[in-house]
Coordinates of N, CA and C in Angstrom, one line a residue:
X1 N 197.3 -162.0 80.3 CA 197.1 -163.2 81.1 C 195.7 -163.7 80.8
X2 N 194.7 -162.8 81.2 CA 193.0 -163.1 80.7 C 193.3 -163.8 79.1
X3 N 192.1 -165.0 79.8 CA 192.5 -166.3 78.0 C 193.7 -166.8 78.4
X4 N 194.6 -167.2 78.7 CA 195.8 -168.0 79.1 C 194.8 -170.1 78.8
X5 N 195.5 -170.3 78.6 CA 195.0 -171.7 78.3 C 195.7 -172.6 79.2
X6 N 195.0 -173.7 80.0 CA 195.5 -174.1 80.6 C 197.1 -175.1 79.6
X7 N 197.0 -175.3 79.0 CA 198.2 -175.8 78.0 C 199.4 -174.5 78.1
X8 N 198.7 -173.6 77.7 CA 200.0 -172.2 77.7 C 200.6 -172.1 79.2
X9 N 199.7 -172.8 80.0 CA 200.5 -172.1 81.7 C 201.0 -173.7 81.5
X10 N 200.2 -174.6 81.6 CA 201.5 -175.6 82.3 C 202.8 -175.7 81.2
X11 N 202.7 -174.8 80.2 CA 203.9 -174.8 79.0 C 205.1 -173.9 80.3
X12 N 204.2 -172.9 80.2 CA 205.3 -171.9 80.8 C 205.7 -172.4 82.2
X13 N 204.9 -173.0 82.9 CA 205.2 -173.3 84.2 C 206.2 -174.7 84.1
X14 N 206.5 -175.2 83.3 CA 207.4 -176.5 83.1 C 206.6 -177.7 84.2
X15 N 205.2 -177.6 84.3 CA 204.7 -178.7 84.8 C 203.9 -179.2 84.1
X16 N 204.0 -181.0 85.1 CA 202.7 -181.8 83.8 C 201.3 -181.4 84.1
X17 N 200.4 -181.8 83.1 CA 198.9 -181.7 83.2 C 198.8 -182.3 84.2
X18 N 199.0 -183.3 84.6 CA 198.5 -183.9 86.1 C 198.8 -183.2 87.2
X19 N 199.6 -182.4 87.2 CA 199.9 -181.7 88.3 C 199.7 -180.0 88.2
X20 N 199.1 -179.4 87.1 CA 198.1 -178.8 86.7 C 197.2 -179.0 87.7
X21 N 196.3 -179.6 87.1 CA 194.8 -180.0 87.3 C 194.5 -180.6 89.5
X22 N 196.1 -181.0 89.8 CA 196.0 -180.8 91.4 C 195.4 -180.0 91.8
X23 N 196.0 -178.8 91.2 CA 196.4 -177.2 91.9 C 195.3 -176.4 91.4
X24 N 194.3 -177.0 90.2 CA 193.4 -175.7 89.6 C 192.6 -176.2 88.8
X25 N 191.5 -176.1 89.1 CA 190.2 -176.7 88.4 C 190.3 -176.4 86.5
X26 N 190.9 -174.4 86.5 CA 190.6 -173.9 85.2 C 191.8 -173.3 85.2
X27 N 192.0 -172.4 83.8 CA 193.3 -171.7 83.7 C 192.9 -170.6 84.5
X28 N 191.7 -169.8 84.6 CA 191.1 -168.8 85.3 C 191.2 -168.7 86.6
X29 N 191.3 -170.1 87.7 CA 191.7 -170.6 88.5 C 193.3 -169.9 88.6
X30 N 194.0 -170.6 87.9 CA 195.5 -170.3 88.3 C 195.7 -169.1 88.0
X31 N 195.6 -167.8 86.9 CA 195.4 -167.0 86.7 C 195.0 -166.1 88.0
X32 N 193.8 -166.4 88.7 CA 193.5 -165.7 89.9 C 194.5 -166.0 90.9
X33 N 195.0 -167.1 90.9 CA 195.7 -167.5 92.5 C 197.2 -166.5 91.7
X34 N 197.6 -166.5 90.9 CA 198.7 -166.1 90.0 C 199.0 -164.4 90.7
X35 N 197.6 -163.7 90.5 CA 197.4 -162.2 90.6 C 197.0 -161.8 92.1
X36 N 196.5 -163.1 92.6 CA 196.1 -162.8 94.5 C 197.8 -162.7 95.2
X37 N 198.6 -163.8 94.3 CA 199.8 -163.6 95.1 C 200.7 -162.3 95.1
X38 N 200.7 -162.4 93.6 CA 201.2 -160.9 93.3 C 200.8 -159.7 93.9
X39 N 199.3 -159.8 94.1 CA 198.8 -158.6 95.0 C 199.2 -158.5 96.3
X40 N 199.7 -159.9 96.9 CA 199.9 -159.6 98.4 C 201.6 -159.4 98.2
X41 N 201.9 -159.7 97.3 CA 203.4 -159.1 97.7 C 203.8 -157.9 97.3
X42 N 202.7 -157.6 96.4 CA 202.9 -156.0 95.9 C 202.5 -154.9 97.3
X43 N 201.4 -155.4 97.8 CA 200.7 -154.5 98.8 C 202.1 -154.8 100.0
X44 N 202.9 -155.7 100.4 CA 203.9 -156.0 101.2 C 205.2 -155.0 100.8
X45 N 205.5 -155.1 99.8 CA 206.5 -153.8 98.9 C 206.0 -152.4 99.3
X46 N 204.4 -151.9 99.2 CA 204.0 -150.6 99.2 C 203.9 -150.2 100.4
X47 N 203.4 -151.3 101.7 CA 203.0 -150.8 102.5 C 204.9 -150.9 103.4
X48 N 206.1 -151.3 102.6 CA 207.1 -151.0 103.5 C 207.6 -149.7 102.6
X49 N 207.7 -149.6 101.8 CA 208.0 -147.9 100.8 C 207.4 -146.9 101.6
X50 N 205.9 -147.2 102.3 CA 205.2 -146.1 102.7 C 205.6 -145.6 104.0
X51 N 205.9 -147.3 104.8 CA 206.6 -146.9 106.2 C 207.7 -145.8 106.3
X52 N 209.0 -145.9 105.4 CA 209.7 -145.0 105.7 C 209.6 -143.8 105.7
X53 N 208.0 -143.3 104.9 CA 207.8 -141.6 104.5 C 207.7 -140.8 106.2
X54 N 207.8 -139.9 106.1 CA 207.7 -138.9 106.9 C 207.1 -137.7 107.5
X55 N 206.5 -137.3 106.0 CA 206.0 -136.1 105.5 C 204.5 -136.7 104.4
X56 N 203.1 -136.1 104.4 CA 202.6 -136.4 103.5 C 203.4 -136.7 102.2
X57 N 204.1 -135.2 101.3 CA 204.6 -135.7 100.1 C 205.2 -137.0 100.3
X58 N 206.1 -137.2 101.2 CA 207.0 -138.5 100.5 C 206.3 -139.7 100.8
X59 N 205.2 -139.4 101.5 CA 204.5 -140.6 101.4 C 203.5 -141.4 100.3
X60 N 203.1 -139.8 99.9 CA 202.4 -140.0 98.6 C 203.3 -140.3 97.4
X61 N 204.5 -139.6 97.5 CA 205.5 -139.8 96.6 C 206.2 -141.6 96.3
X62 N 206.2 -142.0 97.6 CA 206.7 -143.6 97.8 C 205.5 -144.8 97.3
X63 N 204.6 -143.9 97.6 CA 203.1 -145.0 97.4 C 203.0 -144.9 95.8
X64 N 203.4 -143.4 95.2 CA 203.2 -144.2 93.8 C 204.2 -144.2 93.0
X65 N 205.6 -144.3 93.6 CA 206.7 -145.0 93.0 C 206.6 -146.9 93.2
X66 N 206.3 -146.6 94.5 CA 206.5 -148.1 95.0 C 205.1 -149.1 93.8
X67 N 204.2 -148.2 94.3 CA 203.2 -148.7 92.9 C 203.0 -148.9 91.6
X68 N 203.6 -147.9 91.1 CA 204.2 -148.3 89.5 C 205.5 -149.3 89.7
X69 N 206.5 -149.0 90.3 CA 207.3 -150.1 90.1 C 207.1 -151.5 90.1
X70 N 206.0 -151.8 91.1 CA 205.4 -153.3 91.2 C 204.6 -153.4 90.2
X71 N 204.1 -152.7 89.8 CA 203.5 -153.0 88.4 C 203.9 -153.4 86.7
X72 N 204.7 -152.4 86.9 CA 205.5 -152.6 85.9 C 206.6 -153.6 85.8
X73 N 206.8 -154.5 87.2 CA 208.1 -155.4 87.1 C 207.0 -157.1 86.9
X74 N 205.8 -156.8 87.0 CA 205.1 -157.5 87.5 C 204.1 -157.9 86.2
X75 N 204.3 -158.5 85.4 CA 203.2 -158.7 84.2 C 202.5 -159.1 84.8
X76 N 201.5 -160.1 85.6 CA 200.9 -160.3 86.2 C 199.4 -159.3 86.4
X77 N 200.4 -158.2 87.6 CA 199.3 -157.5 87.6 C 199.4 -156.4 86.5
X78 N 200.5 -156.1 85.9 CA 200.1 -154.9 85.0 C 198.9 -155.3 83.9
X79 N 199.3 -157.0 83.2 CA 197.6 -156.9 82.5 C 196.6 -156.9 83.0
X80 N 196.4 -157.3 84.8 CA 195.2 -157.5 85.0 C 194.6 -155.9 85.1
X81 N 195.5 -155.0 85.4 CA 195.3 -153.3 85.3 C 194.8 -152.8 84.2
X82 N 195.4 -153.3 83.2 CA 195.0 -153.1 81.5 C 193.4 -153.6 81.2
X83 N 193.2 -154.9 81.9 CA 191.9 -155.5 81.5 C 190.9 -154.9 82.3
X84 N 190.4 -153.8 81.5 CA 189.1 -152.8 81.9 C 188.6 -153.5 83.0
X85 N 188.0 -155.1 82.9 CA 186.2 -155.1 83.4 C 187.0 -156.5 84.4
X86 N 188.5 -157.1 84.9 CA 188.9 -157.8 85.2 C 188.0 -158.2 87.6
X87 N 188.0 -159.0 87.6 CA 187.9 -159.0 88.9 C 189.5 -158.8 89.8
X88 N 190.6 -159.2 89.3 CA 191.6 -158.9 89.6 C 192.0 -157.7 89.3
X89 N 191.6 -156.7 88.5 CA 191.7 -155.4 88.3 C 191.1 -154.7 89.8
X90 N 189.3 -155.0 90.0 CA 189.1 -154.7 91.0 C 189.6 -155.0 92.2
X91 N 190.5 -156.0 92.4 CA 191.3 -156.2 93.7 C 192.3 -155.4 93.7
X92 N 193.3 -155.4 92.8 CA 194.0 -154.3 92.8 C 193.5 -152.9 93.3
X93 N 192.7 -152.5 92.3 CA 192.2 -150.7 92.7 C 191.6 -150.9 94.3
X94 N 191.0 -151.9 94.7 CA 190.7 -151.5 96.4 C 192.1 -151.3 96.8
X95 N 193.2 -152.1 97.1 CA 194.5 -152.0 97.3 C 195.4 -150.5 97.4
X96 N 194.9 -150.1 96.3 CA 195.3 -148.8 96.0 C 194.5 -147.4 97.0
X97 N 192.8 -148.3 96.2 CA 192.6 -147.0 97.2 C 192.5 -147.0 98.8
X98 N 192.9 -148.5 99.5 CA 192.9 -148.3 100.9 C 194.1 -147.6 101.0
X99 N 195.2 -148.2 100.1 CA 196.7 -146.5 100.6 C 196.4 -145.2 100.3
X100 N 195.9 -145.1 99.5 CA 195.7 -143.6 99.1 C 194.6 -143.1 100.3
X101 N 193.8 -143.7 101.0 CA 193.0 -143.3 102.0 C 193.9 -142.8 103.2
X102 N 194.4 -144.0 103.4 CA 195.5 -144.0 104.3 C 196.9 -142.6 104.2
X103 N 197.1 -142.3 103.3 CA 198.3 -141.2 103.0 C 197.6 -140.4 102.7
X104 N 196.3 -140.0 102.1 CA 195.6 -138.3 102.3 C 194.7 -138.2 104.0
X105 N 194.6 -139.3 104.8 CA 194.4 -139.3 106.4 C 195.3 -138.9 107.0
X106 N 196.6 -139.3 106.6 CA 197.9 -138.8 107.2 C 197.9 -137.1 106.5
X107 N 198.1 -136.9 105.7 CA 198.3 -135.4 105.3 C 196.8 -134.8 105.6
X108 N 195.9 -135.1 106.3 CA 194.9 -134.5 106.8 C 194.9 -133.9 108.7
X109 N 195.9 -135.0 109.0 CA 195.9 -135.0 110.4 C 197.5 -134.3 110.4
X110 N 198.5 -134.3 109.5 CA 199.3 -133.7 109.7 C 198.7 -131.7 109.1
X111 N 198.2 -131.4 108.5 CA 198.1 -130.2 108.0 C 197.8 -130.0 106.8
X112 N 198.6 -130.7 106.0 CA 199.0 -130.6 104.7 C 198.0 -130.9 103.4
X113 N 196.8 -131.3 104.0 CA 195.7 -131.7 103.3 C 194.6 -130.9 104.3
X114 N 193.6 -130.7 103.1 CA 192.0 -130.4 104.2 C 190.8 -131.2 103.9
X115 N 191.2 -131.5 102.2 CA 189.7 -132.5 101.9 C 189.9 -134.0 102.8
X116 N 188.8 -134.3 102.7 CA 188.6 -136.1 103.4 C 188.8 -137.1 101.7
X117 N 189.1 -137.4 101.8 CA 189.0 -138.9 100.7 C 187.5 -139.6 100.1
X118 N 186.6 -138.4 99.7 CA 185.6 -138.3 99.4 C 185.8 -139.5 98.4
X119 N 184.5 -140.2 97.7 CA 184.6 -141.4 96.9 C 185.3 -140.5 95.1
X120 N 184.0 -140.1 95.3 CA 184.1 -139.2 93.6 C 185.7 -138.5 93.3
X121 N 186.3 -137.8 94.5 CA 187.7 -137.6 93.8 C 188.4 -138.4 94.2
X122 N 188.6 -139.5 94.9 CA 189.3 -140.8 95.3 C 189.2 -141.3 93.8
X123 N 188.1 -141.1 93.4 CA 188.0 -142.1 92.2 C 188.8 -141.2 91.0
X124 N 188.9 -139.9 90.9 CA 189.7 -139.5 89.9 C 191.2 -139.6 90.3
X125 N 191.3 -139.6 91.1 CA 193.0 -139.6 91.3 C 193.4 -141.6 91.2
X126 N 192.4 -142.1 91.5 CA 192.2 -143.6 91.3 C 192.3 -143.3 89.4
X127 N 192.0 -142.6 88.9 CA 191.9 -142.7 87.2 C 193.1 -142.5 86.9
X128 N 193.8 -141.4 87.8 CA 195.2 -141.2 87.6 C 196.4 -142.1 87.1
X129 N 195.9 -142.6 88.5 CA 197.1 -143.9 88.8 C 197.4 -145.0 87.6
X130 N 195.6 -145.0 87.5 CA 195.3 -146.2 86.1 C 196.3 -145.3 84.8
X131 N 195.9 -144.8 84.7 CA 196.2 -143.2 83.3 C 197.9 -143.7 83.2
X132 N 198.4 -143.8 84.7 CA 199.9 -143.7 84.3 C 200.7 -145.1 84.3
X133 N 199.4 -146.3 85.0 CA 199.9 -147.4 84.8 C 200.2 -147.8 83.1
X134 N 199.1 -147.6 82.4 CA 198.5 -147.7 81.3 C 199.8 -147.3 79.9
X135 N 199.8 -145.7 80.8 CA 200.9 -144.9 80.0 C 202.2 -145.7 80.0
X136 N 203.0 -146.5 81.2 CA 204.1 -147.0 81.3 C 204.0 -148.7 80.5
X137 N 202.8 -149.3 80.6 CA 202.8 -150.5 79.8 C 202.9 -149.8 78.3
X138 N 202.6 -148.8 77.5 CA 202.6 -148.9 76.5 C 204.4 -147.6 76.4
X139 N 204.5 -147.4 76.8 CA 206.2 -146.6 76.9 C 207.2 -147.3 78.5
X140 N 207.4 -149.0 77.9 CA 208.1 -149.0 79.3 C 209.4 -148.5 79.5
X141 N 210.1 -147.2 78.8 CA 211.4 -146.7 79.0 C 210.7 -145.5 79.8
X142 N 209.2 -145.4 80.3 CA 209.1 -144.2 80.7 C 209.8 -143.6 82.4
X143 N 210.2 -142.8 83.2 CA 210.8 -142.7 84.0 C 209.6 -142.7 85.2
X144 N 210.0 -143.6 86.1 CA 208.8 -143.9 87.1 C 208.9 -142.4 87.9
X145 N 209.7 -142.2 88.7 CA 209.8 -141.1 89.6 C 209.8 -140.1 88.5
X146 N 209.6 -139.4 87.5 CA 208.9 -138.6 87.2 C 207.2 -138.8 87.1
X147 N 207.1 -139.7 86.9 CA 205.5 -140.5 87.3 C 205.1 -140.1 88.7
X148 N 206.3 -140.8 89.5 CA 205.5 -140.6 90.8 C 205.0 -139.7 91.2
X149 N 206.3 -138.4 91.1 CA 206.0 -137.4 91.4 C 204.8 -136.5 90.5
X150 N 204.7 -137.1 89.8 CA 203.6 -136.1 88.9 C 202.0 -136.8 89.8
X151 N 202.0 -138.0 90.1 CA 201.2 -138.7 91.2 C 200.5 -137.9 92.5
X152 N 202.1 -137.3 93.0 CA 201.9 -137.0 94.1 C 201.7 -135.8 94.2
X153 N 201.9 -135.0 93.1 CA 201.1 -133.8 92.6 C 199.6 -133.7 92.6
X154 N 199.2 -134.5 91.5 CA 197.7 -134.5 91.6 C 197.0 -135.1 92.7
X155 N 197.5 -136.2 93.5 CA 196.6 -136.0 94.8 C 196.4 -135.1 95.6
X156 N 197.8 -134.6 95.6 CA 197.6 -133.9 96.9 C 196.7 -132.2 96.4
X157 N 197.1 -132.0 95.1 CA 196.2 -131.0 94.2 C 194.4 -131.2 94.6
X158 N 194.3 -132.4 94.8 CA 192.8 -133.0 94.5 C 192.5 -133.0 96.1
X159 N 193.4 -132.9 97.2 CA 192.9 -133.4 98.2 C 193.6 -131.9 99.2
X160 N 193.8 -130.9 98.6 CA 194.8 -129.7 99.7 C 193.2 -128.3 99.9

């Protein structure tokens, strides 16, 4: 999506330039509003996957099924994930890491965990996530729930 021209979006969007140019100063403009939406409905998907968990594992386990799956259904944000140095990359990853805070708090207060959600391993298990997003845009036949669960391995590895 980064470089999208405003001609390529109102191509794909089946609208005229005048009505373009209403809605968005730049293509980078629409592009952002494009990836802000996507994020709030992705974070609306994650945070109902996460409600039904029970147990740390299945919660960790739903947080990063539900998270690859929105990614991967979702061109949108899967390039902005790909694009290393994106501002919509870094919206995403806070996203991520407020649940992952959230689900190693819960397996902290349930037992199941003992470290706190320090930054420096938040941020490798944050590499993770990226590692397997990355892995499924370039193999999309890959199986997500063996993803997840290999997910919910290494956090809770990183955080027990």
């Amino acid at each position: 999506m980064r470089g999208a021209t405003a001609n390529e979006i109102i191509e794909v969007a089946g609208v005229g330039r005048n009505t373009f140019y209403e809605h968005f100063e730049t293509s980078e403009a629409a592009v952002g509003e494009a990836v802000r939406r996507a994020v709030q409905e992705m974070k609306s998907a994650v945070t109902a996957a996460v409600g039904a968990a029970r147990t740390p594992r299945e919660r960790l386990r739903a947080l990063s099924s539900a998270w690859l799956s929105e990614l991967s259904r979702r061109t949108t944000l899967l390039a902005a994930v790909c694009d290393g140095a994106s501002q919509e990359r870094a919206s995403i990853v806070r996203e991520l890491e407020t649940e992952l805070r959230a689900a190693i708090d819960f397996g902290r207060r349930s037992g199941a965990l003992s470290l706190a959600a320090d930054p420096a391993r938040l941020a490798c298990v944050v590499g993770a996530f990226i590692g397997a997003v990355e892995y499924l845009a370039a193999h999309p036949t890959s199986d997500i729930r063996t993803m997840s669960e290999a997910l919910a391995d290494v956090t809770v590895r990183a955080f027990r």
